[in-house]
Coordinates of C-alpha atoms in Angstrom, one line a residue:
L1 CA 107.0 119.4 -97.0
P2 CA 110.9 119.8 -97.0
V3 CA 112.2 121.8 -94.0
T4 CA 115.4 123.1 -92.7
Q5 CA 116.8 122.3 -89.2
N6 CA 115.5 125.7 -87.9
L7 CA 111.9 125.5 -89.4
E8 CA 109.1 124.2 -87.2
C9 CA 106.7 121.6 -88.5
P10 CA 102.9 122.0 -88.2
I11 CA 101.2 120.8 -85.1
R12 CA 100.5 117.1 -85.1
S13 CA 103.4 116.3 -87.3
N14 CA 107.1 115.3 -86.9
R15 CA 110.3 115.5 -88.8
Q16 CA 111.3 112.5 -91.0
F17 CA 114.3 111.9 -93.3
S18 CA 113.4 110.8 -96.8
G19 CA 115.4 110.0 -100.0
G20 CA 118.7 108.1 -100.4
W21 CA 121.8 108.8 -98.4
R22 CA 123.2 111.1 -101.1
Q23 CA 120.0 113.2 -101.3
R24 CA 118.5 113.0 -97.8
Q25 CA 115.8 115.6 -97.0
L26 CA 114.2 116.4 -93.8
R27 CA 110.4 116.5 -94.2
C28 CA 107.4 117.2 -92.1
E29 CA 105.2 114.1 -91.8
C30 CA 101.8 114.2 -90.2
N31 CA 101.1 111.9 -87.3
S32 CA 99.1 108.7 -87.7
G33 CA 95.5 109.5 -88.4
M34 CA 96.3 112.9 -89.8
T35 CA 96.8 114.1 -93.4
M36 CA 98.7 117.1 -94.7
S37 CA 96.3 119.8 -96.0
P38 CA 96.5 120.9 -99.7
S39 CA 98.3 124.0 -98.5
K40 CA 101.0 121.8 -96.8
R41 CA 100.8 124.0 -93.7
V42 CA 98.5 122.1 -91.4
C43 CA 97.7 118.5 -90.5
L44 CA 94.0 117.6 -90.7
P45 CA 92.2 114.5 -89.4
S46 CA 92.3 111.9 -92.2
R47 CA 88.9 111.1 -93.7
E48 CA 87.8 107.5 -93.4
Y49 CA 86.4 105.1 -95.9
G50 CA 83.0 106.4 -97.2
A51 CA 83.5 109.9 -95.8
E52 CA 82.6 112.9 -98.1
C53 CA 85.4 114.7 -99.8
A54 CA 86.0 117.1 -102.7
A55 CA 88.3 116.7 -105.7
G56 CA 90.6 119.5 -104.5
E57 CA 90.9 117.8 -101.1
A58 CA 91.9 114.3 -102.4
D59 CA 94.9 114.2 -100.0
T60 CA 92.6 114.4 -97.0
C61 CA 91.4 110.8 -97.4
D62 CA 93.6 108.6 -95.3
S63 CA 96.4 107.5 -97.8
G64 CA 97.9 105.3 -95.1
K65 CA 94.8 103.1 -95.6
H66 CA 95.1 103.4 -99.4
L67 CA 92.2 105.7 -99.7
R68 CA 91.6 108.4 -102.3
C69 CA 88.8 110.9 -103.1
G70 CA 86.6 109.1 -105.7
T71 CA 84.6 110.7 -108.5
G72 CA 81.4 110.2 -106.4
G73 CA 82.8 112.6 -103.8
K74 CA 83.6 110.0 -101.2
C75 CA 86.8 108.4 -99.9
E76 CA 87.2 105.1 -101.6
C77 CA 89.9 102.4 -102.1
A78 CA 92.7 103.3 -104.5
G79 CA 94.5 101.1 -107.0
G80 CA 91.7 98.7 -107.5
R81 CA 91.8 97.6 -103.8
A82 CA 88.8 96.4 -101.8
W83 CA 87.8 97.6 -98.3
H84 CA 88.7 95.2 -95.6
A85 CA 86.3 96.1 -92.8
S86 CA 87.9 94.1 -90.0
A87 CA 91.3 95.4 -90.8
G88 CA 90.0 99.0 -91.3
Q89 CA 92.0 99.5 -94.5
C90 CA 91.9 98.8 -98.2
R91 CA 93.7 95.7 -99.4
L92 CA 94.6 94.1 -102.7
R93 CA 92.0 91.9 -104.3
A94 CA 92.4 88.2 -105.0
G95 CA 94.4 87.9 -108.2
Q96 CA 96.1 91.2 -108.0
A97 CA 99.9 91.4 -107.9
C98 CA 101.5 91.8 -104.4
A99 CA 105.0 92.7 -103.2
A100 CA 107.8 91.0 -101.4
G101 CA 109.4 92.5 -98.3
K102 CA 113.0 92.7 -97.3
Y103 CA 115.1 89.7 -98.5
G104 CA 112.2 88.5 -100.6
L105 CA 110.1 87.6 -97.6
T106 CA 106.3 87.8 -97.9
L107 CA 104.7 91.0 -96.6
F108 CA 101.6 90.0 -94.7
G109 CA 98.4 92.1 -94.5
Q110 CA 98.4 93.1 -98.2
C111 CA 95.5 91.0 -99.4
V112 CA 91.8 90.8 -98.8
E113 CA 90.4 88.6 -96.1
Y114 CA 91.1 84.8 -96.6
A115 CA 93.9 85.5 -99.1
D116 CA 97.7 85.7 -98.9
C117 CA 100.5 86.9 -101.1
V118 CA 101.9 83.8 -102.8
T119 CA 105.1 83.5 -104.9
H120 CA 104.8 81.6 -108.2
G121 CA 108.0 80.5 -110.0
F122 CA 111.6 81.2 -109.1
G123 CA 114.3 83.8 -109.7
D124 CA 113.6 86.3 -112.5
W125 CA 110.5 84.4 -113.4
A126 CA 108.9 84.7 -110.0
R127 CA 105.7 86.6 -109.6
R128 CA 103.5 87.2 -106.6
S129 CA 99.8 87.5 -106.4
C130 CA 97.1 87.5 -103.8
D131 CA 95.7 83.9 -103.8
C132 CA 92.7 82.6 -101.9
D133 CA 93.5 80.3 -98.9
D134 CA 92.8 76.6 -99.1
G135 CA 89.0 76.0 -98.9
F136 CA 88.2 79.4 -100.5
Q137 CA 87.5 80.5 -104.0
Q138 CA 87.9 83.8 -105.8
T139 CA 84.8 85.7 -106.8
G140 CA 84.4 88.0 -109.8
E141 CA 84.8 91.0 -107.4
G142 CA 88.2 89.7 -106.3
R143 CA 87.2 88.5 -102.8
C144 CA 87.5 85.0 -101.3
V145 CA 84.5 83.0 -100.2
G146 CA 84.3 79.6 -98.5
R147 CA 83.7 76.5 -100.6
Y148 CA 81.4 73.7 -99.7
R149 CA 82.2 72.3 -96.2
T150 CA 84.7 75.0 -95.4
S151 CA 84.7 76.0 -91.7
C152 CA 82.8 79.2 -91.0
S153 CA 81.5 81.3 -88.2
E154 CA 79.1 83.5 -90.2
R155 CA 77.2 83.4 -93.5
E156 CA 79.3 86.1 -95.1
I157 CA 82.4 83.8 -95.1
C158 CA 80.7 81.3 -97.4
D159 CA 80.0 81.4 -101.1
P160 CA 76.7 83.3 -101.7
S161 CA 74.9 80.1 -102.8
L162 CA 75.8 78.5 -99.4
D163 CA 75.0 79.2 -95.8
C164 CA 77.0 78.7 -92.6
I165 CA 75.3 75.7 -90.9
E166 CA 76.8 74.1 -87.8
G167 CA 80.2 75.6 -88.4
A168 CA 80.5 74.7 -92.1
C169 CA 79.5 76.2 -95.5
D170 CA 76.6 74.0 -96.7
C171 CA 73.4 74.1 -98.8
R172 CA 70.7 76.2 -97.2
D173 CA 68.0 73.6 -97.9
Q174 CA 69.5 70.3 -96.6
I175 CA 66.3 68.4 -97.1
S176 CA 65.6 68.8 -100.8
T177 CA 69.0 69.7 -102.2
V178 CA 72.5 68.1 -102.4
Y179 CA 75.8 69.6 -103.3
E180 CA 76.8 68.3 -106.7
R181 CA 79.1 69.6 -109.5
G182 CA 80.0 72.8 -107.6
Q183 CA 76.5 73.9 -106.5
C184 CA 73.4 72.9 -104.5
R185 CA 71.0 71.1 -106.7
G186 CA 67.4 69.9 -106.2
I187 CA 66.9 66.2 -105.7
V188 CA 64.2 64.2 -107.6
G189 CA 60.8 65.3 -106.3
S190 CA 61.9 68.7 -105.1
H191 CA 60.1 71.8 -106.4
C192 CA 61.6 73.7 -109.3
N193 CA 60.8 76.3 -111.9
S194 CA 60.2 75.4 -115.5
N195 CA 63.6 76.9 -116.5
G196 CA 65.3 74.2 -114.4
T197 CA 65.9 76.4 -111.3
S198 CA 64.9 74.7 -108.0
A199 CA 62.3 76.7 -106.1
S200 CA 63.8 75.6 -102.8
T201 CA 66.9 77.7 -103.3
D202 CA 67.8 80.7 -105.4
T203 CA 70.6 79.2 -107.5
S204 CA 70.0 75.4 -107.6
T205 CA 69.2 73.3 -110.7
C206 CA 68.1 69.7 -110.6
V207 CA 70.7 67.0 -109.8
G208 CA 72.6 65.3 -112.6
N209 CA 70.5 63.3 -115.1
A210 CA 67.4 65.1 -113.9
E211 CA 65.3 68.0 -115.2
C212 CA 62.5 70.2 -114.1
H213 CA 59.1 69.0 -115.5
P214 CA 57.6 71.9 -117.4
T215 CA 54.1 71.6 -116.0
R216 CA 54.4 69.8 -112.6
G217 CA 57.4 71.9 -111.5
V218 CA 59.3 69.1 -109.9
C219 CA 62.7 67.6 -110.6
E220 CA 62.4 64.3 -112.5
C221 CA 64.9 61.8 -113.9
K222 CA 65.5 62.4 -117.7
P223 CA 64.4 59.8 -120.2
G224 CA 66.8 56.8 -120.0
F225 CA 67.3 57.3 -116.2
R226 CA 65.4 56.3 -113.1
L227 CA 65.5 57.0 -109.4
D228 CA 68.5 55.3 -107.7
P229 CA 66.9 53.5 -104.7
D230 CA 70.2 53.5 -102.8
S231 CA 70.6 57.3 -102.9
R232 CA 68.7 60.3 -101.7
G233 CA 66.9 61.6 -104.8
L234 CA 69.6 60.9 -107.4
C235 CA 69.1 59.4 -110.9
M236 CA 70.8 56.3 -112.4
A237 CA 70.9 54.8 -115.9
A238 CA 67.8 52.7 -116.5
L239 CA 68.9 49.3 -117.8
D240 CA 67.0 47.7 -120.7
R241 CA 65.4 44.5 -119.4
K242 CA 66.0 42.8 -122.7
S243 CA 69.7 43.3 -122.3
V244 CA 69.8 41.7 -118.9
V245 CA 70.6 37.9 -119.0

């Protein structure tokens, strides 16, 4: 709301200059936690994430936290951002483009938890995106979750297929599964479903060179492989005795 030097701003607002030095304007800006009403004559408490709103009141969602009034009638993240609960604001998802600050320095606090704004390339070819930190991987929802053996303090930090065990992301069932080829898999002798999914966890298949027996429902070495006696439930190639001299 542009004002003149003699015009008073609404309660809970202050005067701020905007625009370049050639076209500077004095405007009324609501205080932190307040949002200008659609009438531009009063500052109202900003609606928080998940609060009910109406299409005509879109501006009452806290824009400072990158919120907008969604089609479902609730304040939601704008611009494809995701809600960052611990920061209390919406932030860019992993993989989204992020911005540089003054002198090209990185602006912190733009990305979702466990991600940072990283510069790729140089000069005119440089681009910036929110990349997951070391030890974390990007999910389909643009969040970052802990990989196997990444330090953790709670289960939510880890990949959904893992759990936080003794301060590290690990397989939930540490007796009948091992981490192999990017996921927890059932060892030989562990229970599984006929479709190859181990019954001991929700997402595990049998270890490499093993398969789920269709009737017994346990992981067994595939034909041509046998149990490796020096491992914990893994399979190794079975040597043909005739070929051994």
